[in-house]
Short mmCIF file of C-alpha atoms and ligand atoms in Angstrom, two decimals:
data_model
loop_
_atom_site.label_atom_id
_atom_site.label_comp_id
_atom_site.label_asym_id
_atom_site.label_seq_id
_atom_site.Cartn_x
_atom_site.Cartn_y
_atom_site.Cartn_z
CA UNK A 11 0.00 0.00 0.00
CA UNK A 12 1.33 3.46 -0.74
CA UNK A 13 2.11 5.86 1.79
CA UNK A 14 -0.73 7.92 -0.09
CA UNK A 15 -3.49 5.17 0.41
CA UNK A 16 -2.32 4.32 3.89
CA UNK A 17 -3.05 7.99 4.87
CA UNK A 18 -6.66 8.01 3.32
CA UNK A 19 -7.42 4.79 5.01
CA UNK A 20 -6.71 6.25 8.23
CA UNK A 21 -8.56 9.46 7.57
CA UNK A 22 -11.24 7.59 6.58
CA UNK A 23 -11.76 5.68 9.71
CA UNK A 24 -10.93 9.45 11.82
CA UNK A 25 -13.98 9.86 9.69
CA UNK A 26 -15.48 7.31 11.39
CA UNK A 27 -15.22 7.97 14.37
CA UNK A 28 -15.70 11.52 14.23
CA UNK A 29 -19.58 10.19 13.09
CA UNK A 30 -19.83 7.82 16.22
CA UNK A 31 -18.45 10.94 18.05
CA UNK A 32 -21.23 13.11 17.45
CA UNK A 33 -23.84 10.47 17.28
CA UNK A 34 -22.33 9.37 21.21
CA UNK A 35 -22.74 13.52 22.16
CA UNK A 36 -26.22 14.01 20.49
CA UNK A 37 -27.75 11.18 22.41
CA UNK A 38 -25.82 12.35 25.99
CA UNK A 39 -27.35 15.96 24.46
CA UNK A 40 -30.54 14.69 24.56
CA UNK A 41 -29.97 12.42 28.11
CA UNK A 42 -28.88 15.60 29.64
CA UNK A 43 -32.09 17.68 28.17
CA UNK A 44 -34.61 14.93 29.59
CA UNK A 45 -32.80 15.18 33.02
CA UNK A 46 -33.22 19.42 32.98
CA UNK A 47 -36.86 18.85 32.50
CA UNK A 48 -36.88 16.00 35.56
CA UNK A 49 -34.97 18.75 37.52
CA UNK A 50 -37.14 21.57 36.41
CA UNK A 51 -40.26 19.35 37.51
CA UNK A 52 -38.83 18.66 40.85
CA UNK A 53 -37.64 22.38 41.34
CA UNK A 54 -33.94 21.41 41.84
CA UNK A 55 -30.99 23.49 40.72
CA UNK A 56 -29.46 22.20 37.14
CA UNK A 57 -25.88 22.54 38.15
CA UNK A 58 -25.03 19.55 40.22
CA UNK A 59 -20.85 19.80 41.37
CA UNK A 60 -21.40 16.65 43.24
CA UNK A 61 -22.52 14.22 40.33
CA UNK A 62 -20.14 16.66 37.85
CA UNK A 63 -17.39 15.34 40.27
CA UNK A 64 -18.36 11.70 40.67
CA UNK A 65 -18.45 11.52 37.23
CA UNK A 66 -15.03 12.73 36.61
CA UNK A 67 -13.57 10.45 38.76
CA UNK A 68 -15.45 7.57 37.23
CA UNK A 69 -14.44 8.48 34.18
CA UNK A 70 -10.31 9.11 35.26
CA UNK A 71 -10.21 6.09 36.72
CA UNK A 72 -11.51 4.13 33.73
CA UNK A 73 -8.99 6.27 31.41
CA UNK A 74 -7.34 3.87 29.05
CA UNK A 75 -4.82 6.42 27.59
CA UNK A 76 -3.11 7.59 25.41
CA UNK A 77 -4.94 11.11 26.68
CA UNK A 78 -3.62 11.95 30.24
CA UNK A 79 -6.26 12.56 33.35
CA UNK A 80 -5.69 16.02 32.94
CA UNK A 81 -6.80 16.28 29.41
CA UNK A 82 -9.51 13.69 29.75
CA UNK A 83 -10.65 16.10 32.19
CA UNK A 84 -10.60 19.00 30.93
CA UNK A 85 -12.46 17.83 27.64
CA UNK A 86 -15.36 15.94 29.44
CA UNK A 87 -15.74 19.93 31.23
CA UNK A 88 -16.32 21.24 28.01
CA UNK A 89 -19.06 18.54 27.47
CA UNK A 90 -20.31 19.00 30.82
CA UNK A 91 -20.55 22.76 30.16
CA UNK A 92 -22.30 22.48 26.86
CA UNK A 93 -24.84 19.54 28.27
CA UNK A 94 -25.39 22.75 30.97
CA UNK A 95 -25.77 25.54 28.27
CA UNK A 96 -28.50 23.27 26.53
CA UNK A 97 -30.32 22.60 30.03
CA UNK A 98 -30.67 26.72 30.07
CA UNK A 99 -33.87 28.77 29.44
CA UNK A 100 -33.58 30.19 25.63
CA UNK A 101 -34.17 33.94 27.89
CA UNK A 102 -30.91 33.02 29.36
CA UNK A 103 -29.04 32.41 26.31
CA UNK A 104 -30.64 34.86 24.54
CA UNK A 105 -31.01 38.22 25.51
CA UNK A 106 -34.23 40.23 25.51
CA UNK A 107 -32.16 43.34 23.89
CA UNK A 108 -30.81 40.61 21.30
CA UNK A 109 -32.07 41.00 17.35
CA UNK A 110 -31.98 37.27 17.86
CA UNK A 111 -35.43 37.71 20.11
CA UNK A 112 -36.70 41.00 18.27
CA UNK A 113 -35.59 41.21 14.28
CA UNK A 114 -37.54 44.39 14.21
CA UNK A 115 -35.76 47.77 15.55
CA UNK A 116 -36.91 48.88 18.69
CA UNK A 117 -38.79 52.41 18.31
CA UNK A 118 -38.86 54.57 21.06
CA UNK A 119 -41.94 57.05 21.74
CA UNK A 120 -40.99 60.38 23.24
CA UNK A 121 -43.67 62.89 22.60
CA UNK A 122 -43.65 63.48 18.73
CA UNK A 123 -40.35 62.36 18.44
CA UNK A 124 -39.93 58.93 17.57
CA UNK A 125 -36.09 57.38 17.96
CA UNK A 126 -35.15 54.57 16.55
CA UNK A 127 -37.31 54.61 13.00
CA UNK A 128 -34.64 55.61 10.57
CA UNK A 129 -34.30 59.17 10.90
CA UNK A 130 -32.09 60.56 13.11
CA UNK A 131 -32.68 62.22 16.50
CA UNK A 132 -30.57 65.10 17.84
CA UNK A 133 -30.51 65.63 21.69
CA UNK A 134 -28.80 68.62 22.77
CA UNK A 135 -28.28 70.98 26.09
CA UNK A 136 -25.91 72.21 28.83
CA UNK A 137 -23.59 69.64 30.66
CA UNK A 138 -25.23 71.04 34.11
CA UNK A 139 -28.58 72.66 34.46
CA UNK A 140 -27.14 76.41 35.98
CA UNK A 141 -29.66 79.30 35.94
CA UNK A 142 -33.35 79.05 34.47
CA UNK A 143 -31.79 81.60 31.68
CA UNK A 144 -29.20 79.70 30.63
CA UNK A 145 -31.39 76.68 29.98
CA UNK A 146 -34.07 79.07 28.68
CA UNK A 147 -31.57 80.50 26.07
CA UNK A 148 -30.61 76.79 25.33
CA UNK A 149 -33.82 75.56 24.79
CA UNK A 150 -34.98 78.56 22.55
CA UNK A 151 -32.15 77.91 20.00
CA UNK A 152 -33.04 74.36 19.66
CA UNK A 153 -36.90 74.80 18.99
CA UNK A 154 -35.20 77.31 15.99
CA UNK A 155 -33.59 75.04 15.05
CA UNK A 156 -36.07 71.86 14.97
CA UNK A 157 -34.46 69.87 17.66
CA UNK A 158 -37.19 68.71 20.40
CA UNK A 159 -35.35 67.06 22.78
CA UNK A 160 -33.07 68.75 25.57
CA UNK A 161 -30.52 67.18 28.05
CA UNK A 162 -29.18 68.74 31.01
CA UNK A 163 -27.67 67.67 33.61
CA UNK A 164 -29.46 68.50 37.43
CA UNK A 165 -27.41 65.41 39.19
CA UNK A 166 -23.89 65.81 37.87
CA UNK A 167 -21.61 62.13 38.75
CA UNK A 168 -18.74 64.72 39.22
CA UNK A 169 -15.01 62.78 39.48
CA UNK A 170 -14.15 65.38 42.63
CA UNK A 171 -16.37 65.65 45.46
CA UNK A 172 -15.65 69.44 45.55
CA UNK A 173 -16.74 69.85 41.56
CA UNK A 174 -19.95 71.21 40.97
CA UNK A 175 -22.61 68.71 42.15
CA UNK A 176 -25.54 70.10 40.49
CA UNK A 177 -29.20 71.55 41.26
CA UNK A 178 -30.78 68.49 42.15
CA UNK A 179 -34.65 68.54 42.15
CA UNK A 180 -34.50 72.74 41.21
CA UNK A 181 -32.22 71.74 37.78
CA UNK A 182 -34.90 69.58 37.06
CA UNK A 183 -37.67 72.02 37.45
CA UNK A 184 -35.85 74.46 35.46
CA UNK A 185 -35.65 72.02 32.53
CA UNK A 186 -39.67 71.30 32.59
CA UNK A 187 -40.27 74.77 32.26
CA UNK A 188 -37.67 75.31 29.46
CA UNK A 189 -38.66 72.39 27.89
CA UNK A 190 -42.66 73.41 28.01
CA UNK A 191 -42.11 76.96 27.09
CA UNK A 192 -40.38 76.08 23.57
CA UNK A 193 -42.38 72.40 23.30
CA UNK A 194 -39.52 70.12 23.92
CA UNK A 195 -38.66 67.03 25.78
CA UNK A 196 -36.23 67.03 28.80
CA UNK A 197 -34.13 63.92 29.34
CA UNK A 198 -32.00 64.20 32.45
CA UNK A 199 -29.34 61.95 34.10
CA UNK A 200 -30.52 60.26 37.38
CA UNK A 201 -27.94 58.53 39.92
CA UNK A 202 -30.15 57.37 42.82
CA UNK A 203 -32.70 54.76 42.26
CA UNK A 204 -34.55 56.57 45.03
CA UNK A 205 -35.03 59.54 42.78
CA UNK A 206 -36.93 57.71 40.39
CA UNK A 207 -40.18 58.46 41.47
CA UNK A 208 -39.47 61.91 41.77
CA UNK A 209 -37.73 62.53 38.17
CA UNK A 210 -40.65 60.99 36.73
CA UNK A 211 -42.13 63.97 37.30
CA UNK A 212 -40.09 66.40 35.21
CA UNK A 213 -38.55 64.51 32.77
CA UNK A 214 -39.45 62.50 30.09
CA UNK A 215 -36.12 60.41 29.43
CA UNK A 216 -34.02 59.07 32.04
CA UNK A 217 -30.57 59.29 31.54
CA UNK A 218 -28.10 56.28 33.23
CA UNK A 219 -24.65 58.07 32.71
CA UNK A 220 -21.41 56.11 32.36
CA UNK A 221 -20.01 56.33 35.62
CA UNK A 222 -23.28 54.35 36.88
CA UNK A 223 -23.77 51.97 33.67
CA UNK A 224 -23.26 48.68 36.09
CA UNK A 225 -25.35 50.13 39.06
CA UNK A 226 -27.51 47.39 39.09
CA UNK A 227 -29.84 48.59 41.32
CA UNK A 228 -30.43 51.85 39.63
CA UNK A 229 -30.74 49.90 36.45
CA UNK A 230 -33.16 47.88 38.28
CA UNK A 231 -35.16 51.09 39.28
CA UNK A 232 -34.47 52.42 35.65
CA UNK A 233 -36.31 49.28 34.82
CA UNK A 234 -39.62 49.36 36.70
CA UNK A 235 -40.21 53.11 35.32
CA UNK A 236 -43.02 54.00 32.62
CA UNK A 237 -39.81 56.32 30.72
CA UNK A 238 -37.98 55.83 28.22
CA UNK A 239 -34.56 55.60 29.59
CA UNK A 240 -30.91 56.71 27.64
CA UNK A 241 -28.08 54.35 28.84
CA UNK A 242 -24.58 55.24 28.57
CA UNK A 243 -21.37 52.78 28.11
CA UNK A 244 -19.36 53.05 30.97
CA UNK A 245 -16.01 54.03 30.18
CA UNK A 246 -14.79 50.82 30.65
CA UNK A 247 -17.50 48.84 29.42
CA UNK A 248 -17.16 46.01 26.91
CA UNK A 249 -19.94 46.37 24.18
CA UNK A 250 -21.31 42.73 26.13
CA UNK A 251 -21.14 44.38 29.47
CA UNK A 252 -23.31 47.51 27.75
CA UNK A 253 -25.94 44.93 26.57
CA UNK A 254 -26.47 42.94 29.96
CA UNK A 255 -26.96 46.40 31.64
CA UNK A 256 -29.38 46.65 28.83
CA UNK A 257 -30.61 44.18 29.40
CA UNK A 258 -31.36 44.17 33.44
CA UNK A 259 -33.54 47.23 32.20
CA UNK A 260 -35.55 45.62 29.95
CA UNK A 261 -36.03 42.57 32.28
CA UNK A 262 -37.82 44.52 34.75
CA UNK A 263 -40.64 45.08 31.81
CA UNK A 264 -39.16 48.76 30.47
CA UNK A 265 -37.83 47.77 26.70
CA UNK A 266 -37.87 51.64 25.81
CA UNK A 267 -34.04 51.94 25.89
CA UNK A 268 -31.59 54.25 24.14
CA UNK A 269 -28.31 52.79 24.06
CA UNK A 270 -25.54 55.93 23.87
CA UNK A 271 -21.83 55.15 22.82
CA UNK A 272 -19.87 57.84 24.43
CA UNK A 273 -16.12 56.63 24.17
CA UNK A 274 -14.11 54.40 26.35
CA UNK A 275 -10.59 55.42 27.99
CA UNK A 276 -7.73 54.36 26.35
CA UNK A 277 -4.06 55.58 26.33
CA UNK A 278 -4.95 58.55 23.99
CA UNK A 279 -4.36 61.57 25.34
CA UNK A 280 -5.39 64.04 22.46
CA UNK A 281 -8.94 63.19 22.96
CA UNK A 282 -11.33 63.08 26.52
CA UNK A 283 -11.79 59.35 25.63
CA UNK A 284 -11.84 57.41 22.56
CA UNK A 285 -14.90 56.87 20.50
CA UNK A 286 -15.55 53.55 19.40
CA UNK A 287 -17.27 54.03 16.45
CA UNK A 288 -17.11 49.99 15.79
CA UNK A 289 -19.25 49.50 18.67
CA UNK A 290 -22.53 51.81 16.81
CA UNK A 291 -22.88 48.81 13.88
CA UNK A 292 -22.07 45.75 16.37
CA UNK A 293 -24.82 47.05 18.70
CA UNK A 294 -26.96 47.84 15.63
CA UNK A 295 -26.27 44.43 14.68
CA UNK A 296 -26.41 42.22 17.93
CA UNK A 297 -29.47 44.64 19.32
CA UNK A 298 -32.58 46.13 18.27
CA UNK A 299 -32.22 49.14 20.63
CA UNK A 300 -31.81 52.26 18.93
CA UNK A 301 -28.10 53.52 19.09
CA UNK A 302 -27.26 57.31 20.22
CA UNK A 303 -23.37 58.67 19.80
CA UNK A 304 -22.29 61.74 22.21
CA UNK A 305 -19.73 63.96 20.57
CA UNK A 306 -19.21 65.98 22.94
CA UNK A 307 -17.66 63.39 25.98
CA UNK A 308 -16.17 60.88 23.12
CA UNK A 309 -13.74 63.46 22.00
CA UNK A 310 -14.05 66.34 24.44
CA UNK A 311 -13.38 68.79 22.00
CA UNK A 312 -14.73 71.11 19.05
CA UNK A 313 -12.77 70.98 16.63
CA UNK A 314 -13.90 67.60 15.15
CA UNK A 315 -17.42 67.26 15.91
CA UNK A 316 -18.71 67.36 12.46
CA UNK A 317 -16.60 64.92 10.98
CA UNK A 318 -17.33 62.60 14.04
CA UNK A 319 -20.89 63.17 14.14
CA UNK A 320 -20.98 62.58 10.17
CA UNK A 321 -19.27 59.00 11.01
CA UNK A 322 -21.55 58.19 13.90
CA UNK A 323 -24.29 58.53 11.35
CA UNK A 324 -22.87 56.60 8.87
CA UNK A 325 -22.05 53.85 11.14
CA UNK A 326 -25.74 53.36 11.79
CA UNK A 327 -26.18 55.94 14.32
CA UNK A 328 -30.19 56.65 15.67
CA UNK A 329 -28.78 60.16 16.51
CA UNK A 330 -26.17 62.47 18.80
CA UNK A 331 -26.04 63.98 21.80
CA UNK A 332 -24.11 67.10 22.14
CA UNK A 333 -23.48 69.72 24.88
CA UNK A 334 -24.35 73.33 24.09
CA UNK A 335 -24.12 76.01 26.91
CA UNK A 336 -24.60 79.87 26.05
CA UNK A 337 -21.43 80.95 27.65
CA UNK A 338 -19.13 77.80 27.53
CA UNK A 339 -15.83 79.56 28.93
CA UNK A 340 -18.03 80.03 32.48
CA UNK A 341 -19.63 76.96 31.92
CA UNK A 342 -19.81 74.99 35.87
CA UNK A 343 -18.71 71.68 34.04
CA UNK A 344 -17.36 70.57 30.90
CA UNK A 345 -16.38 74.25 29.85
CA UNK A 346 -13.37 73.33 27.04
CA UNK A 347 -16.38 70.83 25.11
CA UNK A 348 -19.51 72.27 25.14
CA UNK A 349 -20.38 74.58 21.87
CA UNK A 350 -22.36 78.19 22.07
CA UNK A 351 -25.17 78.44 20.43
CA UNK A 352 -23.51 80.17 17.11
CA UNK A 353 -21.61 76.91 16.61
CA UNK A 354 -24.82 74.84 17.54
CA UNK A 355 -26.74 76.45 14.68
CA UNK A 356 -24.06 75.74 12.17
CA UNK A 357 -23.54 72.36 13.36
CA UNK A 358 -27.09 72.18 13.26
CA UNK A 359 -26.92 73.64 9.43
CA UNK A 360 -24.03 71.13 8.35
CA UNK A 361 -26.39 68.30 9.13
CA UNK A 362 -28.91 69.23 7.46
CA UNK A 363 -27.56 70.34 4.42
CA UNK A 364 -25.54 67.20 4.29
CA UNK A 365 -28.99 65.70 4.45
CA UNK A 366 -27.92 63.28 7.21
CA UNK A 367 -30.16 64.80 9.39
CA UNK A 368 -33.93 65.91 8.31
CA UNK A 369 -35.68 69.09 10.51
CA UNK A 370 -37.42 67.21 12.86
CA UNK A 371 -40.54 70.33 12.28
CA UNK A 372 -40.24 69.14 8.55
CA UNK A 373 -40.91 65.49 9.37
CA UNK A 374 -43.99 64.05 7.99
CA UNK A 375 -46.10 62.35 10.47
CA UNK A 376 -48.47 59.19 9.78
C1 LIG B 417 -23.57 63.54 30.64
O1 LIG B 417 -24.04 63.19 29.53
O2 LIG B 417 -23.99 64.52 31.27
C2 LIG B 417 -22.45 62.78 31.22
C3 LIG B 417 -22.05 62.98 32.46
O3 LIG B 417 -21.92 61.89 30.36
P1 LIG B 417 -21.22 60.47 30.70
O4 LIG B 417 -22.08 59.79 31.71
O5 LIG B 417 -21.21 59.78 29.37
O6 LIG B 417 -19.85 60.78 31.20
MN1 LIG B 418 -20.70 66.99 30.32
#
């Protein structure tokens, strides 16, 4: 026999085996399923360490070689682990914020502005809520400009304890009557779940910023409102981490949620943080939640924000978010990022005439 058939001979019993292989795992597959529905009817736990470890050692001790303990080990784990995967509810596999369990985009309601349909949303304000007229001037330029929905920041998640904290309860107030006297929508950040109650009363978005993206109990709160709520990426989130925060929201019952990419830290200096503009399609992709980029904390400064907001959009963006303060040199917090309202309206011009953004006033309504 040539070296040539000898090889193929061999192969073709690997082949072999390879079948019996699967065949052997399919029917252990289907053992293991019938013993998560005996476990499910009894109301015990699936995971079982005890019989996981009597097996191995049955198994170790019958070990004919050539494969050492270790290795025998570690690949009837992996089974183990899959057989345990399979014994899982589909809601645990699959998240509720996966396109997997929704193919259809999420819309999200907020007033007359709908997010999330395929036109893009712009959500502008001050970094901090400061004086009634400041917001007032704020909110005036975007109903000129066709924008309806306003951010502003009354609880400010301030990295020193001796920064300006905010206005509280009074910064939200001041938005509501902004926002009603030029017909917009407030959305405001909220750090204490015990707030919720009380926000709900001024605001019709609740903002979850960065710093508090794995607060699980304030998503949890987030999660039993009647808002819509705008989630941030923590700094240091992975785009995974993002969706199970997501997702802790939407378990509670509350699936109107904006996700909002606003950069992550990484060793660049020449930018606040660095935008990941990768992560707008992969969450675009994995999620039906609409997908928000902020250009003003991604890059933390002017210069670029066109460009940037131009490739947000492209990537798949639902909209921006962008600071705009009418004095930003005395601005109380993020004073070298946030625009004045000259640069707002021809920021607000560029996207238009580029046509990536339409008037929101020019929209046609069904
Ligand atoms: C903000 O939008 O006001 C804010 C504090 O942003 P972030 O949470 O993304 O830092
Ligand atoms: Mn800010």
């Amino acid at each position: 026999m040539s070296m040539s058939e000898e090889l193929n001979k061999l192969r073709a019993q690997i082949d072999e085996v390879n079948g019996e292989l699967l065949t052997l795992l399919s029917r252990r597959a289907e053992l293991t399923k019938q013993i998560g529905d005996v476990k499910v009817a009894q109301g015990v736990n699936r995971f079982d360490p005890v019989r996981e470890r009597d097996m191995l050692d049955m198994i170790v001790a019958s070990n004919p070689g050539p494969f050492d303990n270790d290795t025998i080990r570690h690949l009837f784990k992996q089974i183990f682990k899959a057989s345990l995967d399979l014994q899982q509810q589909d809601h645990q596999k699959v998240l509720l914020v996966s396109r997997k369990r929704q193919p259809e985009d999420t819309v999200v309601a907020i007033g007359d502005t709908v997010v999330g349909a395929g036109e893009k949303t712009i959500v502008a304000g001050p970094c901090s809520v400061e004086t009634e007229e400041q917001v007032m001037k704020v909110a005036q330029s975007l109903s000129e400009q066709g924008v309806s929905l306003l951010r502003g920041g009354a609880f400010k998640p301030r990295t020193s304890p001796y920064d300006f904290q905010g206005l509280g309860e009074t910064g939200l107030a001041i938005l509501r009557r902004a926002a009603d006297a030029y017909g917009l929508k407030v959305i405001s950040e909220i750090v204490n779940p015990s707030d919720m109650e009380m926000a709900a009363r001024y605001v019709d978005v609740v903002q979850i910023g960065a710093r508090n993206m794995q607060n699980f109990e304030l998503l949890k709160a987030a999660g039993d409102l009647n808002l819509p709520v705008f989630l941030k990426r923590g700094m240091s989130a992975t785009v995974e981490e993002f969706l199970f925060a997501a997702e802790y929201i939407v378990s509670r019952g509350n699936s109107q949620v904006i996700l909002c990419e606003r950069g992550i830290r990484t060793y660049e200096k020449w930018t606040r943080n660095t935008l990941d503009i990768s992560a707008v399609p992969l969450l675009k992709q994995e999620s039906h939640l609409p997908v928000f980029v902020d250009i003003t904390h991604s890059i933390g400064r002017r210069d670029i924000q066109i460009p940037i907001a131009k490739a947000a959009l492209a990537a798949g963006a639902d909209g921006l978010m962008l600071e705009v303060h009418p004095d930003p040199a005395v601005a109380l917090s993020d004073a070298n990022q946030q625009i004045d309202i000259p640069q707002f309206e021809s920021f607000m011009d560029q996207m238009y005439s580029s046509g990536l953004v339409q008037r929101e006033d020019k929209l046609v309504r069904s």
